Short mmCIF file of C-alpha atoms in Angstrom, two decimals:
data_model
loop_
_atom_site.label_atom_id
_atom_site.label_comp_id
_atom_site.label_asym_id
_atom_site.label_seq_id
_atom_site.Cartn_x
_atom_site.Cartn_y
_atom_site.Cartn_z
CA MET R 1 -51.06 17.95 -15.29
CA ASN R 2 -51.14 14.25 -15.02
CA GLN R 3 -48.88 12.83 -16.32
CA ASN R 4 -51.60 10.50 -19.07
CA ASN R 5 -52.69 13.80 -20.03
CA ARG R 6 -49.40 15.68 -20.23
CA VAL R 7 -48.87 12.18 -22.35
CA LYS R 8 -51.68 12.96 -24.58
CA GLU R 9 -51.28 15.91 -24.90
CA ILE R 10 -46.89 15.34 -26.75
CA VAL R 11 -48.55 12.64 -29.23
CA ALA R 12 -51.20 15.12 -29.80
CA SER R 13 -47.97 17.51 -30.56
CA GLU R 14 -46.45 15.16 -32.61
CA GLU R 15 -48.65 14.05 -35.25
CA GLU R 16 -50.06 18.28 -35.45
CA LEU R 17 -46.02 18.80 -36.29
CA GLN R 18 -46.13 15.45 -38.73
CA GLU R 19 -49.44 16.75 -40.79
CA LEU R 20 -47.41 19.82 -41.14
CA ILE R 21 -44.79 19.11 -42.53
CA LYS R 22 -46.81 16.78 -44.81
CA SER R 23 -48.66 20.03 -46.08
CA LEU R 24 -44.70 21.57 -46.38
CA PRO R 25 -44.96 20.69 -50.03
CA LYS R 26 -48.44 22.26 -51.00
CA LEU R 27 -47.67 25.37 -49.54
CA LYS R 28 -44.97 25.70 -51.59
CA ALA R 29 -46.62 24.47 -54.55
CA THR R 30 -49.20 27.18 -53.80
CA ILE R 31 -46.96 30.21 -53.60
CA LYS R 32 -45.24 29.32 -56.14
CA CYS R 33 -48.06 29.01 -58.67
CA GLN R 34 -49.77 32.07 -57.37
CA THR R 35 -46.29 33.91 -58.26
CA ASN R 36 -45.37 31.99 -60.72
CA PHE R 37 -48.64 31.57 -63.10
CA ILE R 38 -49.55 33.52 -66.07
CA ALA R 39 -53.26 33.37 -67.21
CA LYS R 40 -54.33 33.98 -70.67
CA ASP R 41 -57.00 35.31 -72.32
CA SER R 42 -57.92 32.14 -73.64
CA ASP R 43 -57.17 29.90 -70.30
CA ILE R 44 -60.05 27.92 -69.01
CA LEU R 45 -60.08 27.29 -65.03
CA ILE R 46 -61.76 24.33 -62.86
CA SER R 47 -62.06 25.76 -59.94
CA SER R 48 -63.76 23.28 -56.80
CA LEU R 49 -63.19 21.76 -53.40
CA PRO R 50 -62.36 18.17 -53.46
CA LYS R 51 -65.22 15.79 -53.89
CA THR R 52 -67.94 18.45 -55.65
CA GLY R 53 -67.91 16.83 -59.06
CA THR R 54 -64.20 18.11 -59.97
CA THR R 55 -63.52 14.50 -62.35
CA TRP R 56 -67.09 14.90 -64.07
CA LEU R 57 -66.51 18.52 -65.08
CA LYS R 58 -62.84 17.32 -66.08
CA SER R 59 -64.02 15.21 -68.49
CA LEU R 60 -67.33 17.98 -69.49
CA LEU R 61 -64.54 20.87 -69.96
CA TYR R 62 -62.21 18.42 -72.18
CA ALA R 63 -64.92 16.52 -74.83
CA VAL R 64 -66.68 20.10 -75.10
CA VAL R 65 -63.40 22.14 -75.93
CA ASN R 66 -61.58 19.56 -78.12
CA ARG R 67 -65.26 18.14 -79.74
CA PRO R 68 -63.92 20.43 -83.50
CA ASP R 69 -61.27 17.91 -83.78
CA THR R 70 -61.57 15.28 -82.05
CA PRO R 71 -63.97 12.16 -82.79
CA ILE R 72 -66.07 10.53 -79.04
CA THR R 73 -64.95 7.24 -80.20
CA GLN R 74 -61.17 9.15 -80.46
CA SER R 75 -61.16 11.11 -77.15
CA PRO R 76 -58.46 10.76 -75.36
CA LEU R 77 -61.04 10.14 -72.23
CA LEU R 78 -61.10 6.53 -73.35
CA ASP R 79 -57.79 6.47 -72.41
CA HIS R 80 -56.23 8.93 -69.75
CA ASN R 81 -57.53 9.65 -66.40
CA PRO R 82 -59.40 13.25 -66.61
CA HIS R 83 -56.76 14.44 -64.09
CA GLU R 84 -54.03 13.82 -67.06
CA LEU R 85 -56.07 15.64 -69.16
CA VAL R 86 -56.63 18.89 -67.06
CA ARG R 87 -54.39 19.25 -64.80
CA GLY R 88 -54.32 21.09 -60.91
CA LEU R 89 -51.69 23.84 -60.83
CA GLU R 90 -50.94 23.53 -57.33
CA THR R 91 -51.45 19.65 -56.92
CA ASP R 92 -49.86 19.12 -59.82
CA ILE R 93 -48.29 21.20 -61.63
CA TYR R 94 -46.10 23.39 -59.91
CA LYS R 95 -45.98 20.73 -57.63
CA ASN R 96 -44.38 18.15 -59.55
CA GLU R 97 -41.92 20.68 -61.29
CA SER R 98 -44.11 20.71 -64.74
CA ILE R 99 -44.20 24.31 -65.72
CA ASN R 100 -42.67 24.68 -68.98
CA LYS R 101 -44.86 22.15 -70.16
CA LEU R 102 -47.60 25.12 -69.70
CA ASP R 103 -45.80 26.21 -72.61
CA GLN R 104 -46.32 23.15 -74.88
CA VAL R 105 -50.58 22.92 -74.42
CA SER R 106 -52.13 24.45 -76.84
CA ASP R 107 -54.97 27.18 -76.29
CA PRO R 108 -57.45 27.36 -74.64
CA ARG R 109 -54.70 25.68 -71.81
CA LEU R 110 -57.42 23.96 -69.47
CA VAL R 111 -56.48 23.72 -65.70
CA SER R 112 -57.83 23.08 -62.37
CA THR R 113 -57.61 24.34 -59.14
CA HIS R 114 -58.90 24.40 -55.26
CA LEU R 115 -57.44 28.09 -54.47
CA PRO R 116 -60.05 30.21 -52.86
CA TYR R 117 -61.20 33.07 -55.86
CA ALA R 118 -58.59 35.35 -53.79
CA SER R 119 -56.33 33.14 -53.29
CA LEU R 120 -55.96 33.33 -56.73
CA PRO R 121 -53.04 34.55 -58.77
CA GLN R 122 -53.74 37.53 -59.59
CA SER R 123 -53.29 37.41 -63.21
CA VAL R 124 -56.26 34.85 -63.68
CA ARG R 125 -58.57 37.53 -61.58
CA SER R 126 -56.99 40.45 -63.92
CA SER R 127 -57.35 38.30 -67.48
CA LYS R 128 -60.07 37.66 -69.73
CA ALA R 129 -59.43 33.65 -68.04
CA LYS R 130 -62.90 31.91 -67.87
CA ILE R 131 -62.73 30.09 -64.34
CA LEU R 132 -65.54 27.37 -64.21
CA HIS R 133 -66.40 26.80 -60.43
CA ILE R 134 -68.41 23.65 -59.14
CA THR R 135 -70.06 23.14 -56.22
CA ARG R 136 -71.76 19.97 -54.05
CA ASN R 137 -73.92 20.16 -51.24
CA PRO R 138 -71.75 20.26 -47.89
CA SER R 139 -73.09 17.22 -46.67
CA ASP R 140 -72.83 14.62 -49.82
CA MET R 141 -69.14 16.25 -50.06
CA LEU R 142 -69.03 15.03 -46.71
CA VAL R 143 -69.57 12.08 -46.82
CA SER R 144 -67.33 11.65 -50.08
CA GLN R 145 -64.38 13.11 -48.73
CA TYR R 146 -64.31 11.35 -45.25
CA HIS R 147 -63.89 7.84 -47.59
CA PHE R 148 -61.58 9.15 -49.82
CA THR R 149 -59.60 10.61 -47.06
CA THR R 150 -59.69 7.53 -45.25
CA SER R 151 -58.92 5.69 -48.20
CA MET R 152 -56.03 6.93 -48.42
CA LYS R 153 -54.79 7.30 -45.58
CA ARG R 154 -54.71 3.23 -45.67
CA LYS R 155 -52.89 2.68 -48.31
CA LEU R 156 -50.50 4.40 -46.69
CA ASN R 157 -50.22 3.30 -43.11
CA LYS R 158 -52.72 -0.26 -42.98
CA ASP R 159 -52.17 0.68 -39.73
CA PHE R 160 -53.94 3.32 -39.89
CA LYS R 161 -57.39 3.67 -37.78
CA ALA R 162 -60.36 5.72 -39.26
CA PRO R 163 -61.83 8.38 -37.53
CA LYS R 164 -66.03 7.64 -36.73
CA PHE R 165 -67.18 9.81 -39.10
CA GLU R 166 -69.35 11.57 -35.89
CA GLN R 167 -65.92 12.79 -35.39
CA PHE R 168 -65.00 13.99 -38.96
CA PHE R 169 -68.63 15.84 -38.70
CA ASP R 170 -67.40 17.78 -35.54
CA ASP R 171 -64.16 19.19 -36.80
CA PHE R 172 -66.63 20.45 -40.01
CA CYS R 173 -68.39 22.03 -38.19
CA LYS R 174 -65.57 23.19 -35.98
CA GLY R 175 -63.83 24.47 -39.55
CA VAL R 176 -60.89 21.85 -38.83
CA PHE R 177 -60.82 20.70 -42.18
CA ASN R 178 -58.32 19.13 -44.23
CA ILE R 179 -59.79 21.26 -47.78
CA GLY R 180 -59.74 24.54 -46.01
CA PRO R 181 -63.32 26.48 -45.07
CA TYR R 182 -65.74 25.26 -47.15
CA PHE R 183 -68.17 28.25 -47.15
CA ASP R 184 -65.29 30.93 -46.83
CA ASN R 185 -64.10 28.95 -50.48
CA VAL R 186 -68.26 28.56 -51.98
CA LEU R 187 -69.01 32.37 -51.11
CA GLY R 188 -66.12 33.39 -52.62
CA TYR R 189 -67.01 32.01 -56.21
CA TRP R 190 -70.39 32.63 -55.58
CA ASN R 191 -69.84 36.66 -54.86
CA ALA R 192 -67.40 36.85 -57.98
CA SER R 193 -70.12 34.80 -60.63
CA ILE R 194 -72.47 38.29 -59.75
CA GLU R 195 -70.37 40.71 -59.48
CA GLN R 196 -68.71 39.38 -63.17
CA PRO R 197 -71.42 36.92 -64.58
CA GLU R 198 -68.76 37.33 -68.36
CA LYS R 199 -66.11 35.75 -66.34
CA VAL R 200 -67.24 33.16 -63.03
CA LEU R 201 -69.38 30.96 -64.35
CA PHE R 202 -71.24 28.95 -60.94
CA LEU R 203 -72.02 25.00 -61.33
CA LYS R 204 -74.33 23.37 -58.85
CA TYR R 205 -73.39 19.20 -59.16
CA GLU R 206 -76.63 18.60 -58.42
CA GLN R 207 -78.21 20.21 -61.04
CA LEU R 208 -75.48 18.85 -62.85
CA LYS R 209 -76.86 15.69 -62.44
CA SER R 210 -80.61 16.64 -62.76
CA ASN R 211 -79.80 17.99 -66.52
CA PRO R 212 -76.92 17.67 -67.51
CA ALA R 213 -78.26 18.48 -71.05
CA LEU R 214 -79.08 22.55 -69.65
CA GLN R 215 -75.98 22.69 -67.66
CA VAL R 216 -73.41 21.24 -70.55
CA LYS R 217 -75.14 23.75 -73.07
CA ARG R 218 -74.70 26.81 -70.07
CA LEU R 219 -70.73 25.10 -69.87
CA ALA R 220 -70.28 25.56 -73.95
CA GLU R 221 -71.72 28.78 -74.40
CA PHE R 222 -70.03 30.81 -71.19
CA ILE R 223 -66.41 29.85 -72.95
CA GLY R 224 -66.99 30.75 -76.36
CA MET R 225 -67.90 27.19 -78.13
CA PRO R 226 -71.92 26.89 -77.99
CA PHE R 227 -73.41 23.91 -79.55
CA SER R 228 -75.08 24.41 -83.39
CA THR R 229 -77.97 23.19 -84.03
CA GLN R 230 -76.80 20.81 -86.22
CA GLU R 231 -74.58 19.74 -83.99
CA GLU R 232 -77.70 19.40 -81.16
CA THR R 233 -79.41 17.79 -84.95
CA ASP R 234 -76.86 15.02 -84.30
CA GLY R 235 -77.14 14.12 -80.67
CA VAL R 236 -73.42 15.67 -80.28
CA VAL R 237 -74.39 16.67 -76.85
CA ASP R 238 -75.68 13.55 -75.41
CA ASP R 239 -73.03 11.57 -76.73
CA ILE R 240 -70.49 14.04 -74.60
CA ILE R 241 -73.00 13.69 -71.76
CA GLU R 242 -73.00 9.43 -71.92
CA LEU R 243 -69.07 9.90 -72.68
CA CYS R 244 -68.40 11.64 -69.27
CA SER R 245 -71.49 9.86 -67.79
CA PHE R 246 -70.19 8.67 -63.67
CA LYS R 247 -70.63 5.48 -64.76
CA ASN R 248 -68.70 5.06 -68.08
CA ILE R 249 -65.82 6.53 -66.89
CA LYS R 250 -65.40 5.31 -63.95
CA ASP R 251 -65.97 1.48 -65.90
CA LEU R 252 -62.87 2.63 -68.26
CA LYS R 253 -59.97 -0.05 -67.86
CA VAL R 254 -58.17 3.50 -66.78
CA ASN R 255 -59.77 4.47 -64.30
CA LYS R 256 -60.01 0.67 -62.49
CA SER R 257 -55.87 0.55 -61.66
CA GLY R 258 -53.16 2.58 -60.61
CA ASP R 259 -52.23 5.30 -59.41
CA ALA R 260 -52.72 8.93 -59.96
CA ALA R 261 -50.01 11.06 -62.71
CA PHE R 262 -49.85 13.91 -60.36
CA ASN R 263 -49.24 11.25 -56.86
CA LYS R 264 -48.27 8.28 -56.14
CA GLY R 265 -50.18 7.94 -53.07
CA ILE R 266 -53.41 8.77 -54.58
CA GLU R 267 -55.46 5.24 -56.63
CA LYS R 268 -56.97 6.49 -59.75
CA LYS R 269 -60.00 4.96 -58.60
CA SER R 270 -60.98 6.53 -55.89
CA PHE R 271 -62.24 9.99 -57.82
CA PHE R 272 -64.88 7.19 -58.00
CA ARG R 273 -66.82 5.99 -55.13
CA LYS R 274 -70.99 6.81 -55.73
CA GLY R 275 -71.65 9.06 -57.58
CA GLU R 276 -74.79 10.42 -55.80
CA VAL R 277 -77.36 12.88 -54.42
CA GLY R 278 -78.51 12.37 -50.97
CA ASP R 279 -75.91 9.33 -50.32
CA TRP R 280 -75.53 11.63 -46.83
CA THR R 281 -78.87 10.18 -45.62
CA ASN R 282 -76.96 7.38 -44.70
CA TYR R 283 -74.55 8.78 -42.29
CA PHE R 284 -76.41 11.43 -40.73
CA THR R 285 -78.48 11.20 -36.95
CA PRO R 286 -81.24 13.38 -36.54
CA LEU R 287 -78.72 15.10 -34.63
CA MET R 288 -76.24 15.80 -37.35
CA VAL R 289 -79.03 16.85 -39.66
CA GLN R 290 -79.91 19.32 -37.41
CA LYS R 291 -76.30 20.77 -36.29
CA MET R 292 -75.76 21.10 -40.34
CA ASP R 293 -78.99 23.05 -40.97
CA GLN R 294 -77.95 25.51 -38.26
CA PHE R 295 -74.15 25.79 -39.44
CA MET R 296 -75.27 26.69 -42.96
CA GLN R 297 -78.18 29.41 -41.68
CA HIS R 298 -75.24 30.71 -40.23
CA ARG R 299 -72.97 30.51 -43.16
CA LEU R 300 -75.14 31.40 -45.70
CA LYS R 301 -77.13 33.81 -43.90
CA GLY R 302 -77.73 37.53 -46.43
CA THR R 303 -76.66 35.51 -49.54
CA SER R 304 -78.66 34.10 -52.09
CA LEU R 305 -76.67 30.65 -52.46
CA SER R 306 -78.39 27.51 -51.21
CA PHE R 307 -77.91 24.04 -52.30
CA ASP R 308 -80.03 20.94 -53.06
CA PHE R 309 -79.82 18.09 -50.86
CA LEU R 310 -82.17 15.41 -52.15
CA PRO R 311 -82.57 13.52 -56.68
CA THR R 312 -84.81 16.59 -58.02
#
């Protein structure tokens, strides 16, 4: 091995070590969550991978659950980032030592996680707690994740040089991805939703975009809080959809500046970029389209899961 290659190897090893060190608090929080979280039968858990519609679903769930007690015009969503109202287990509560605050939350408790189904705390899987899983086609998710990751790293380090999107894409196809194996996570919840439809509701970002009223009513029915005929006549469903729309939430003053309460390195405005279906067409080359198609065929073979990649 020549000296230049040796130097590159040392630098790469150092970078890997730094990434490992950075991941230790997350791992510690995950283990604490898995070990200590005791689910209630009344709990409602949002599961997702980042950049798949988590923020939007948190807004909708919070508005649906709290509609009997809070008029839309006075919703806490107008003054709080959705991640402050539906908090993450391993990304916030157990990471920031806020465990005792769980006891102060009235039922039903609304929480979220990025953990795979098999890695959820045993109490979640064995209880009657409801799970809402949202996913998004991997191409749009990848573009959104690329912008989110590079923006966050650039804020922490002004000298950070973002990798080319092509490299980000290749790493994803090789299974090297900072949010974990995408298809393993999605298929875990997909299979659980088929085996336990009363426990796991599988939602697709694209379907939520194309027919929000249908999906919001489906969500409400699933958690045992269906809309009454009078509510539908009074436009409650439409009011919730408008309140939680991407544009409305993005344009609220509370989401335009400042960092997320659970992570001072993440700007609240970074949770809102475009929210479109099909933005991947602005980034993928024909070769990348072919690779993604082949990758998906391999990973989804034998399943009935499919994705929508363009607006319907």
